[in-house]
Coordinates of C-alpha atoms and ligand atoms in Angstrom, one line a residue:
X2 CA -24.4 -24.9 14.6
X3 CA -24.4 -21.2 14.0
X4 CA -23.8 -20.8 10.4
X5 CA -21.0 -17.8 9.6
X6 CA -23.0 -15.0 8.0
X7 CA -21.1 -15.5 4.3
X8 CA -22.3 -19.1 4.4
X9 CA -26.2 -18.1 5.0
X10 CA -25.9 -15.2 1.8
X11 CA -24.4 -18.0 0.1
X12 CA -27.4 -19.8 0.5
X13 CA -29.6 -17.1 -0.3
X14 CA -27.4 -16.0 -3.3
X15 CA -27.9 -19.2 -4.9
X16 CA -31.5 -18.9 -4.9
X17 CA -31.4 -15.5 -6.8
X18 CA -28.8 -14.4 -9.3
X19 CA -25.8 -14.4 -8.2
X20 CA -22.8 -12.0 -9.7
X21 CA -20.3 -12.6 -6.4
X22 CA -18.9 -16.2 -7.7
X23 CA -18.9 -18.3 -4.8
X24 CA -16.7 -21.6 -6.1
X25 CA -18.4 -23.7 -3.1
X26 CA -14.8 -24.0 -1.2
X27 CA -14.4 -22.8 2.6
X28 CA -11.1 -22.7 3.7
X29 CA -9.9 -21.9 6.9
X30 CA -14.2 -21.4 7.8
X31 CA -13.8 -18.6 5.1
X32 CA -16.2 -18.9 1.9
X33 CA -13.9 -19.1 -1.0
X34 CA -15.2 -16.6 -4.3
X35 CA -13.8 -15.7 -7.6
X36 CA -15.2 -12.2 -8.0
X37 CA -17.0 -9.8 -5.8
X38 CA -19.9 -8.1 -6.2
X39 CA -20.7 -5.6 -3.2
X40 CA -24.5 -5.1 -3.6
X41 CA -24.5 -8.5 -2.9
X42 CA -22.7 -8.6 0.4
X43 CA -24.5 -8.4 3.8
X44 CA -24.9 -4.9 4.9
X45 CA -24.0 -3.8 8.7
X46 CA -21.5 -6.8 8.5
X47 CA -17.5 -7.4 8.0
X48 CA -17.2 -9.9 5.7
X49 CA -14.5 -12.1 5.3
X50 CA -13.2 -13.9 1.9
X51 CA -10.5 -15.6 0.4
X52 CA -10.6 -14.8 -3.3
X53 CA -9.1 -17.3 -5.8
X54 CA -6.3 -16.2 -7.9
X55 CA -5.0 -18.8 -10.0
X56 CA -3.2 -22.1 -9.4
X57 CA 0.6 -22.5 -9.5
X58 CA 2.6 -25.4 -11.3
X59 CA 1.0 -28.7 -9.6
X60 CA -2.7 -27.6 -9.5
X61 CA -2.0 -25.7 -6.2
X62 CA -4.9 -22.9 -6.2
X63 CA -3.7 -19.3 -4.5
X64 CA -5.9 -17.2 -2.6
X65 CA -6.1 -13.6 -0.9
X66 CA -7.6 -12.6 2.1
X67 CA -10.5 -10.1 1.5
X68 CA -12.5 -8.0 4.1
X69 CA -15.6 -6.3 3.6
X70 CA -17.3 -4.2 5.7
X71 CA -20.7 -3.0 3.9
X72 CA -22.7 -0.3 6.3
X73 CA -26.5 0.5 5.7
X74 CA -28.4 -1.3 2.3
X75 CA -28.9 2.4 1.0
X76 CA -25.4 3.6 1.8
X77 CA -24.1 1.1 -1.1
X78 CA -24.8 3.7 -3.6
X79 CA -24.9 7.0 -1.8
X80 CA -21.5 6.0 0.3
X81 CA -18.0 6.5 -0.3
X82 CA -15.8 3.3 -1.0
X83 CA -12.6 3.1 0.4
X84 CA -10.3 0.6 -0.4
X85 CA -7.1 -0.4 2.0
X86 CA -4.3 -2.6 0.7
X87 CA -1.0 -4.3 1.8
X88 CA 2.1 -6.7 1.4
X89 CA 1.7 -6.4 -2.2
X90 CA 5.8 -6.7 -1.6
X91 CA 5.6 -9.4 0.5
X92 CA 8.5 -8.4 3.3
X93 CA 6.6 -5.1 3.6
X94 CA 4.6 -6.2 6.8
X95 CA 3.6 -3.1 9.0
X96 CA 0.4 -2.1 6.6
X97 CA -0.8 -5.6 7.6
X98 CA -1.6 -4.7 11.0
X99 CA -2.8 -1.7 10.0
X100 CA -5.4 -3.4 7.8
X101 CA -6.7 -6.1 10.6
X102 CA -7.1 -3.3 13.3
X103 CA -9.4 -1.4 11.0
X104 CA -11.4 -4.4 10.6
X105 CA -11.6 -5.0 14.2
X106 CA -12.7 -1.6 14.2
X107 CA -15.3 -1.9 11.9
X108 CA -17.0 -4.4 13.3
X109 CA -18.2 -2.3 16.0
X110 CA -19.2 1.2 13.7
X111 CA -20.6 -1.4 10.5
X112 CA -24.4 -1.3 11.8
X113 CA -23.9 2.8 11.1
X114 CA -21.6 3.2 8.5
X115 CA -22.1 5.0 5.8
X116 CA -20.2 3.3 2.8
X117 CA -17.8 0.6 2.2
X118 CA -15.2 -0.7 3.2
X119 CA -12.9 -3.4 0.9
X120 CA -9.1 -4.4 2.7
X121 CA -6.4 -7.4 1.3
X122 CA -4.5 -7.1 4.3
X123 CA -2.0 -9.5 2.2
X124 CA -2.3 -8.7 -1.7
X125 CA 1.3 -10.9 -2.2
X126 CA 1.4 -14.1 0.1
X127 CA 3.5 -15.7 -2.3
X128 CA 6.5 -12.9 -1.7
X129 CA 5.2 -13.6 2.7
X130 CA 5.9 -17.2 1.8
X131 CA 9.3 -16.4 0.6
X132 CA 9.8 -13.4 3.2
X133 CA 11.3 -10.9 0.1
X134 CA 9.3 -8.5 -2.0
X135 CA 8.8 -10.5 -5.0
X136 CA 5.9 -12.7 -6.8
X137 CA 7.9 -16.0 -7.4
X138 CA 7.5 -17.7 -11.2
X139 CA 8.7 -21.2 -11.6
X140 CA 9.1 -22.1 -15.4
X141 CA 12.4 -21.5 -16.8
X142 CA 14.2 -21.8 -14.0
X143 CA 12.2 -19.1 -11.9
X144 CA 12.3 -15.6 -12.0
X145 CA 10.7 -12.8 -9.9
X146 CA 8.1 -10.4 -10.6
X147 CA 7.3 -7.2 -8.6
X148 CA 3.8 -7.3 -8.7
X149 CA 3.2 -3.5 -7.9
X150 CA 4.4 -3.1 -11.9
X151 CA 2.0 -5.1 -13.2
X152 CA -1.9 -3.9 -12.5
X153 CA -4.2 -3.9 -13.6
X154 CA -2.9 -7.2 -15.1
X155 CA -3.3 -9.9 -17.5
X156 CA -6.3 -12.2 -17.8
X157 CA -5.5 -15.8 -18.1
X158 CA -7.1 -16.5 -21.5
X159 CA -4.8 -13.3 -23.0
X160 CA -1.9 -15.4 -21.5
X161 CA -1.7 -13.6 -18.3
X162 CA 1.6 -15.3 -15.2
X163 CA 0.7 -15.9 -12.3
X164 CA 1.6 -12.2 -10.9
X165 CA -0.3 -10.6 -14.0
X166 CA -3.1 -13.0 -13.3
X167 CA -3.1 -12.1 -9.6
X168 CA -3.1 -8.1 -10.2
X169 CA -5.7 -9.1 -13.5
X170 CA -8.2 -10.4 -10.3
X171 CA -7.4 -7.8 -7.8
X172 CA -8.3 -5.2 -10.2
X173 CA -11.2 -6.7 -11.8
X174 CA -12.7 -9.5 -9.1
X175 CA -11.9 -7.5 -6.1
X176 CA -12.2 -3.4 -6.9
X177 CA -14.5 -4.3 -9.9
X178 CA -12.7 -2.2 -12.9
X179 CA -12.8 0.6 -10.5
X180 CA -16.5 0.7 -10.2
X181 CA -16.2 -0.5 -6.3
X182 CA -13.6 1.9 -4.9
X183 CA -14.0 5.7 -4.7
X184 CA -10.5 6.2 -3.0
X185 CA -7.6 3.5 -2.2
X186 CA -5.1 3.6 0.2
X187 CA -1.5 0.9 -0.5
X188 CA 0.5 0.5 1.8
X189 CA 4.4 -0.4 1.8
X190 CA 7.7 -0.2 4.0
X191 CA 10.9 0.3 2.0
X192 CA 12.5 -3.1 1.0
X193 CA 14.2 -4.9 3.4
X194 CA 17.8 -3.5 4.1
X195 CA 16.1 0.1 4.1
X196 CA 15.2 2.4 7.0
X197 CA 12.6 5.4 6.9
X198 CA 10.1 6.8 9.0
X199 CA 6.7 7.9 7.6
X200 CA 6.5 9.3 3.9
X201 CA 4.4 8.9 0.8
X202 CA 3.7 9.3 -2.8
X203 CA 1.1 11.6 -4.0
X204 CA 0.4 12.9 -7.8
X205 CA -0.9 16.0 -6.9
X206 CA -2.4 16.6 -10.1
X207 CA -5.3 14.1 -9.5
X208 CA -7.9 16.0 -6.9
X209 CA -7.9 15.1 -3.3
X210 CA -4.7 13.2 -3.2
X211 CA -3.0 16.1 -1.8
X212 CA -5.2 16.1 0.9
X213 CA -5.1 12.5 1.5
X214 CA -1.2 13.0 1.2
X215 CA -1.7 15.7 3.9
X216 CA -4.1 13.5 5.9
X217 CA -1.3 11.3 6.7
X218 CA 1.0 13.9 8.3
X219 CA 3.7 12.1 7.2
X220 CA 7.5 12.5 7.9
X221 CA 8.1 13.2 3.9
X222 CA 4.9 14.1 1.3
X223 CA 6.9 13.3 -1.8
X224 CA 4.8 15.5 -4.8
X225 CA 5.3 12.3 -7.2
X226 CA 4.1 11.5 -10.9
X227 CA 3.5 8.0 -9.8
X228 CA 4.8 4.4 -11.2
X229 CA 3.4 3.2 -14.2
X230 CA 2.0 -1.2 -13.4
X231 CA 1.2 0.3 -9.1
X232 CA -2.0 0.5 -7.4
X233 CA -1.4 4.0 -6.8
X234 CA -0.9 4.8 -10.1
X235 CA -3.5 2.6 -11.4
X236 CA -5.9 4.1 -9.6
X237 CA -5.2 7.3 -10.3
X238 CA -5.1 7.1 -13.9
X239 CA -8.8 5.6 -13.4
X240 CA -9.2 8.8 -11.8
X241 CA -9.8 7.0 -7.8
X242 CA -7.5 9.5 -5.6
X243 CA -4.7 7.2 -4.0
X244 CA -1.7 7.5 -2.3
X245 CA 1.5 4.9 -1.5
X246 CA 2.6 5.5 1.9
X247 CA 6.0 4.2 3.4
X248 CA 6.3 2.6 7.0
X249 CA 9.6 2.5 8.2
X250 CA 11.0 -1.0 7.9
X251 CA 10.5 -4.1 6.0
X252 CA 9.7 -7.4 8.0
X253 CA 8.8 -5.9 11.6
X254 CA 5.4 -4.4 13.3
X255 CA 6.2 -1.2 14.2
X256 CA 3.7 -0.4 17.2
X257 CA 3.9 3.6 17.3
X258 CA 4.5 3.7 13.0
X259 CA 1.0 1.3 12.8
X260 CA -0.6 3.3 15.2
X261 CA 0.0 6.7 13.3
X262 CA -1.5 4.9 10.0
X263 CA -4.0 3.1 11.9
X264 CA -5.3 6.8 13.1
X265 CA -4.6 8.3 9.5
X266 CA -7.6 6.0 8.4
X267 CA -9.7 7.1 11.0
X268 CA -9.2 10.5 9.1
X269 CA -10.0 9.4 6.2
X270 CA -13.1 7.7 7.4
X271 CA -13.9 10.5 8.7
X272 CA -13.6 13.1 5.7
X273 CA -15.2 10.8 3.3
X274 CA -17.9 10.6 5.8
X275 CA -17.8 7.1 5.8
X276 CA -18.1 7.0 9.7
X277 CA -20.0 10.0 11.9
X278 CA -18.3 12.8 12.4
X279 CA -17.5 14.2 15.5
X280 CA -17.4 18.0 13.9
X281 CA -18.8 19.8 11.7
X282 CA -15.2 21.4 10.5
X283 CA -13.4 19.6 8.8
X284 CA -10.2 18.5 10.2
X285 CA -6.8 20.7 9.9
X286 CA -3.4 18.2 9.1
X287 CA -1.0 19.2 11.5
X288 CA 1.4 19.4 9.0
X289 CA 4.5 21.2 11.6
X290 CA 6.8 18.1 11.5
X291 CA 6.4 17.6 7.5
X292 CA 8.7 17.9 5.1
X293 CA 6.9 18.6 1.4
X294 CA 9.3 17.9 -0.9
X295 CA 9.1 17.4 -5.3
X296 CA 12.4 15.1 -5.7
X297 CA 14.2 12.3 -4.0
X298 CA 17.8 12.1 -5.0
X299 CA 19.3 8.6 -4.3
X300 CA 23.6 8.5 -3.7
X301 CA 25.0 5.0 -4.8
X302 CA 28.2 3.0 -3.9
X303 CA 30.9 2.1 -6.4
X304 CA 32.1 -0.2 -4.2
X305 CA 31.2 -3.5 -2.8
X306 CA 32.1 -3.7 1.5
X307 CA 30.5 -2.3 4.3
X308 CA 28.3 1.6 4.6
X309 CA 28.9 4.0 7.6
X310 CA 25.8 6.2 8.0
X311 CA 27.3 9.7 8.9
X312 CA 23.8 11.1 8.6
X313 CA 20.2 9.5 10.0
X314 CA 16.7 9.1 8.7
X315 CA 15.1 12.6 8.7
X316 CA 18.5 14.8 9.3
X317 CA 18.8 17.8 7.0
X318 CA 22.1 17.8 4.9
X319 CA 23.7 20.6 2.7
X320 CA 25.2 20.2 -0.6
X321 CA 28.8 18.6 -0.6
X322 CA 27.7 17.4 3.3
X323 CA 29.3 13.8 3.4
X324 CA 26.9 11.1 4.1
X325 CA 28.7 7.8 4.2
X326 CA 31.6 6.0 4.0
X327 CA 32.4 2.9 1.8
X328 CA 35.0 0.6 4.0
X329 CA 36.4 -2.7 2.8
X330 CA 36.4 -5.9 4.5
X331 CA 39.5 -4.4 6.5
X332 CA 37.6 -0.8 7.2
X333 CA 39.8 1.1 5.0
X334 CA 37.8 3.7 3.4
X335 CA 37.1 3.7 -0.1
X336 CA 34.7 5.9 -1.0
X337 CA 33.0 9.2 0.9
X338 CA 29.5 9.8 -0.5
X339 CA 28.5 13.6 -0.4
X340 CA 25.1 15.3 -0.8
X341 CA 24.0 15.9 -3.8
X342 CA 22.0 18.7 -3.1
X343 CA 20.6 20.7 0.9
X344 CA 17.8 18.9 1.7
X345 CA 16.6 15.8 4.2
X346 CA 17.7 12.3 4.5
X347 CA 14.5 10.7 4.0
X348 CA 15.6 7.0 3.8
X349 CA 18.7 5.3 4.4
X350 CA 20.3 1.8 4.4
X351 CA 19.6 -0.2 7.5
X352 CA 21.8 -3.0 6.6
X353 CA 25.6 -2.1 6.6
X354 CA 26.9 -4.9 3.6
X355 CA 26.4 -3.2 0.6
X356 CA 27.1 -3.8 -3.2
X357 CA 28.1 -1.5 -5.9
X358 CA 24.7 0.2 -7.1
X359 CA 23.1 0.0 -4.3
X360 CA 21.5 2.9 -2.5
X361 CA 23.8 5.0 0.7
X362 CA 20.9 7.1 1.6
X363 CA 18.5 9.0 -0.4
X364 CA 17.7 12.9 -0.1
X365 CA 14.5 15.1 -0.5
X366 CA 14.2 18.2 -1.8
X367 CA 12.5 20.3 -3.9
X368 CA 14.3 21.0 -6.9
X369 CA 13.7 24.5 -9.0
X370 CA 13.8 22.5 -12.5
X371 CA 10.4 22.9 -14.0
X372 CA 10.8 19.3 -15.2
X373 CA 10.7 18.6 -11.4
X374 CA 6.8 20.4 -10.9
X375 CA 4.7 17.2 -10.7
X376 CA 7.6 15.5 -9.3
X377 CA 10.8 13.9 -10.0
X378 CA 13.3 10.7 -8.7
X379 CA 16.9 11.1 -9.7
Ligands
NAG13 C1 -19.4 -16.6 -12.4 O1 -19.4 -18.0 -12.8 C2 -20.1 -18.2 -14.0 C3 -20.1 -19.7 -14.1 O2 -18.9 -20.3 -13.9 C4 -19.4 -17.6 -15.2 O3 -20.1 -17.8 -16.3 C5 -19.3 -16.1 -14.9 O4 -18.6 -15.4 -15.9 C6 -18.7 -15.8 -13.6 N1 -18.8 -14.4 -13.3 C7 -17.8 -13.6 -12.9 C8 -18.2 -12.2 -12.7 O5 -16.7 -14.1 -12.6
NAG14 C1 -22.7 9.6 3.3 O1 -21.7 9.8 2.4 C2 -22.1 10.6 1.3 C3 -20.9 10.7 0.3 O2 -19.8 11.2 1.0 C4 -22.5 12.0 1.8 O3 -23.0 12.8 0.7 C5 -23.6 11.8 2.8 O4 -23.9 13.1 3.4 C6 -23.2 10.9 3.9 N1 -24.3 10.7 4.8 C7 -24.2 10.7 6.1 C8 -25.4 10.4 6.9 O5 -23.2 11.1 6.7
NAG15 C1 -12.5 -2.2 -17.6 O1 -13.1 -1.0 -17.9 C2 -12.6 -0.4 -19.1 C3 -13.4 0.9 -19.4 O2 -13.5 1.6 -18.2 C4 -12.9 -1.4 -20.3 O3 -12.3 -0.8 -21.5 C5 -12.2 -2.7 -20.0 O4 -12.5 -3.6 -21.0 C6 -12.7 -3.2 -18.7 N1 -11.9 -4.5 -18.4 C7 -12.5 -5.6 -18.2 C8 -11.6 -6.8 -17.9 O5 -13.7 -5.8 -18.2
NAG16 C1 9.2 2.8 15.0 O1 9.5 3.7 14.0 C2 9.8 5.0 14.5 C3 9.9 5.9 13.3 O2 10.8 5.5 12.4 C4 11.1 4.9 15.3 O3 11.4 6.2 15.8 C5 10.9 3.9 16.4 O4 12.2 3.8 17.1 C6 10.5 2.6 15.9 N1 10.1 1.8 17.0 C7 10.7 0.6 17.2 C8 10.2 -0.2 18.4 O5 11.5 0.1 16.4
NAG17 C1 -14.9 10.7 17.5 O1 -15.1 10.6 18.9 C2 -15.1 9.3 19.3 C3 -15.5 9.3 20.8 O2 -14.9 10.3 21.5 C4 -13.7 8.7 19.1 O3 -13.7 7.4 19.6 C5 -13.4 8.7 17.6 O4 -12.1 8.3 17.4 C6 -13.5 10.1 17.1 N1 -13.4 10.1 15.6 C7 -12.5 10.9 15.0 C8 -12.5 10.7 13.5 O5 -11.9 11.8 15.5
NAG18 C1 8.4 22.4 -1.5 O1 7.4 23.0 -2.3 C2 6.1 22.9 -1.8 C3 5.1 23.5 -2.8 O2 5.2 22.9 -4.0 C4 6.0 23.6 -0.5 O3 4.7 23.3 0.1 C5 7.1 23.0 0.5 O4 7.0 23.7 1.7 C6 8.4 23.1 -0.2 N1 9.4 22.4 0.7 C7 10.5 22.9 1.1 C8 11.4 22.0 2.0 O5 10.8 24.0 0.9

């Protein structure tokens, strides 16, 4: 029997000193660690992982999926490392894909590549279990956590839940404190009820996010001063240039949406030089079809009852434009929502129930108030 290629370095790694923790599991023919150490993954090899996050009530132990692809031995320190994560809300599923096909990628470029590759193509399968965005906690009746407001987390023995605990060995067993990732790339759809096309989040202020932001030649670049607790954020204030991009819905695979992000990557490869290049120029974003913009500007409902879109994902709008109806159960209208401002609907509700609060469609623009520079959300 042909051992997997994890299972041999285990075998060799216990023979020498060791810093990636194997805990002697396999599941699912996947070693099963508790932290990761690169230099000690097989180069010119994907690598697959599950890494041990915890247990739940009962003893249950969690894991997370975790690829590696390591290029040439002297390309661990020399290379750039790129890190690519998704589903860290867990009915945000069109990053997954995303994830996988670059590893199935990969696997054919490894034996040449020049740097490192780390994915969690499912950072939240607790919220997949549950098919909703949140990290489900059981004492006191159960609450629920968004996990992307909680890294870099809370170790166990400083009393750390089981979502802190999670981001806590993400941050630390997975991208090593930051030392093994150079640039990280999240990836989200909006929550489920919303509808978008491509955008993303990028604090300019940090250098080359903007031209990671531009690499992505989204729909909408939103100039953004990030969310304190996110990867992106996170990241950035640990200095690593990252961005959050948007995928157009919650719980589908978009084929042409995955496809963009899939070739976005390649980019990215590419300009960190991670895989050969095919020029010696270095690539020009077509950026024709995107809008830049330094504020969102989200309309809300005062009522509860049913939203008619009068304007669709990506449509510009002028102030005072209407942009929904509110109709009761009968279809009387209640309520017209206007514009606050000329800009672009850059996301808009999918689903047609609606409660008071919640979102009738959110504009894009850039707005003059120097408050507004690195970026704003109203
Ligand atoms: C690896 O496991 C050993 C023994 O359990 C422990 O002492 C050490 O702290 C672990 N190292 C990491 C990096 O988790
Ligand atoms: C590998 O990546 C490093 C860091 O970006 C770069 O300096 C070096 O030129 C690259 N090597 C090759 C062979 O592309
Ligand atoms: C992570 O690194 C920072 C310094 O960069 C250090 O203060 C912190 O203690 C480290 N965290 C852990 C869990 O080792
Ligand atoms: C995928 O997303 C794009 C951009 O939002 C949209 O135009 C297209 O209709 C979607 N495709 C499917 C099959 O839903
Ligand atoms: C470079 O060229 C190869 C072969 O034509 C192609 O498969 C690959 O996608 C190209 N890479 C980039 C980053 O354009
Ligand atoms: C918004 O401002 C940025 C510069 O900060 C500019 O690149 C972009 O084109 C502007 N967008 C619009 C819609 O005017």
């Amino acid at each position: 029997m042909r051992l997997p290629a994890p299972l041999f370095s285990l075998a060799l790694l216990t023979a020498t000193t060791s810093a990636t923790n194997f805990t002697g599991d396999v599941l699912n023919g996947v070693p099963v660690i508790s932290h990761l150490d690169i230099s000690e993954v097989p180069s010119r090899r994907v690598s697959r992982y599950y890494l041990r996050v915890g247990e739940i009530n009962g003893g249950l132990p969690l894991h997370i999926p975790v690829f590696v692809a390591r290029g040439t031995p002297e390309s661990l320190k020399s290379g750039k490392k790129l890190s690519l994560s998704a589903a860290i809300h867990g009915d945000e599923l069109n990053g997954v894909r995303v994830v996988q096909r670059i590893f199935e990628q990969l696997e054919g470029q490894v034996g040449q590549l020049n740097g490192t590759v780390i994915g969690i193509p499912t950072v939240n399968p607790m919220g997949i279990y549950l098919n909703q965005r949140n990290y489900f906690t059981s004492h006191n009746s159960g609450w629920l956590t968004n996990v992307n407001r909680v890294f870099p987390g809370v170790a166990a023995s400083e009393g750390g839940s089981g979502p802190e605990l999670l981001a806590y060995n993400i941050w630390n067993d997975v991208w090593g404190n930051r030392s093994q990732v150079d640039v990280g790339i999240d990836l989200h759809t909006p929550s489920s009820g919303g509808e978008t096309s491509l955008w993303c989040y990028a604090d300019f202020r940090l250098p080359y996010v903007e031209r990671l932001a531009k690499l992505l030649q989204p729909d909408t670049l939103k100039i953004d001063p990030g969310e304190p607790g996110s990867i992106e954020t996170t990241f950035v204030d640990n200095s690593i240039p990252s961005i959050t991009v948007e995928m157009g819905l919650a719980k589908v695979w978009n084929a042409s949406l995955i496809e963009r992000v899939y070739d976005f990557v390649n980019r990215v490869l590419d300009d960190l030089s991670i895989v050969p290049s095919n020029s010696t120029e270095s690539y020009v974003p077509d950026l024709s079809k995107t809008y830049i913009a330094n504020t969102f500007h989200d309309s809300i409902s005062k009522y509860g009852g049913f939203v008619e879109q009068l304007v669709t994902v990506d449509e510009p709008v002028t102030k005072g434009q209407p942009i929904a109806n509110i109709r009761n159960v009968f279809g009387d209208i209640l309520e017209t929502v206007y514009s606050p401002e000329s800009g672009r609907m850059f996301q808009s509700p999918r689903d047609p129930s609606i409660e008071p609060g919640a979102s009738v469609g959110q504009i894009a623009y850039n707005s003059t108030d120097p408050e507004c520079a690195d970026g704003c959300i109203l």
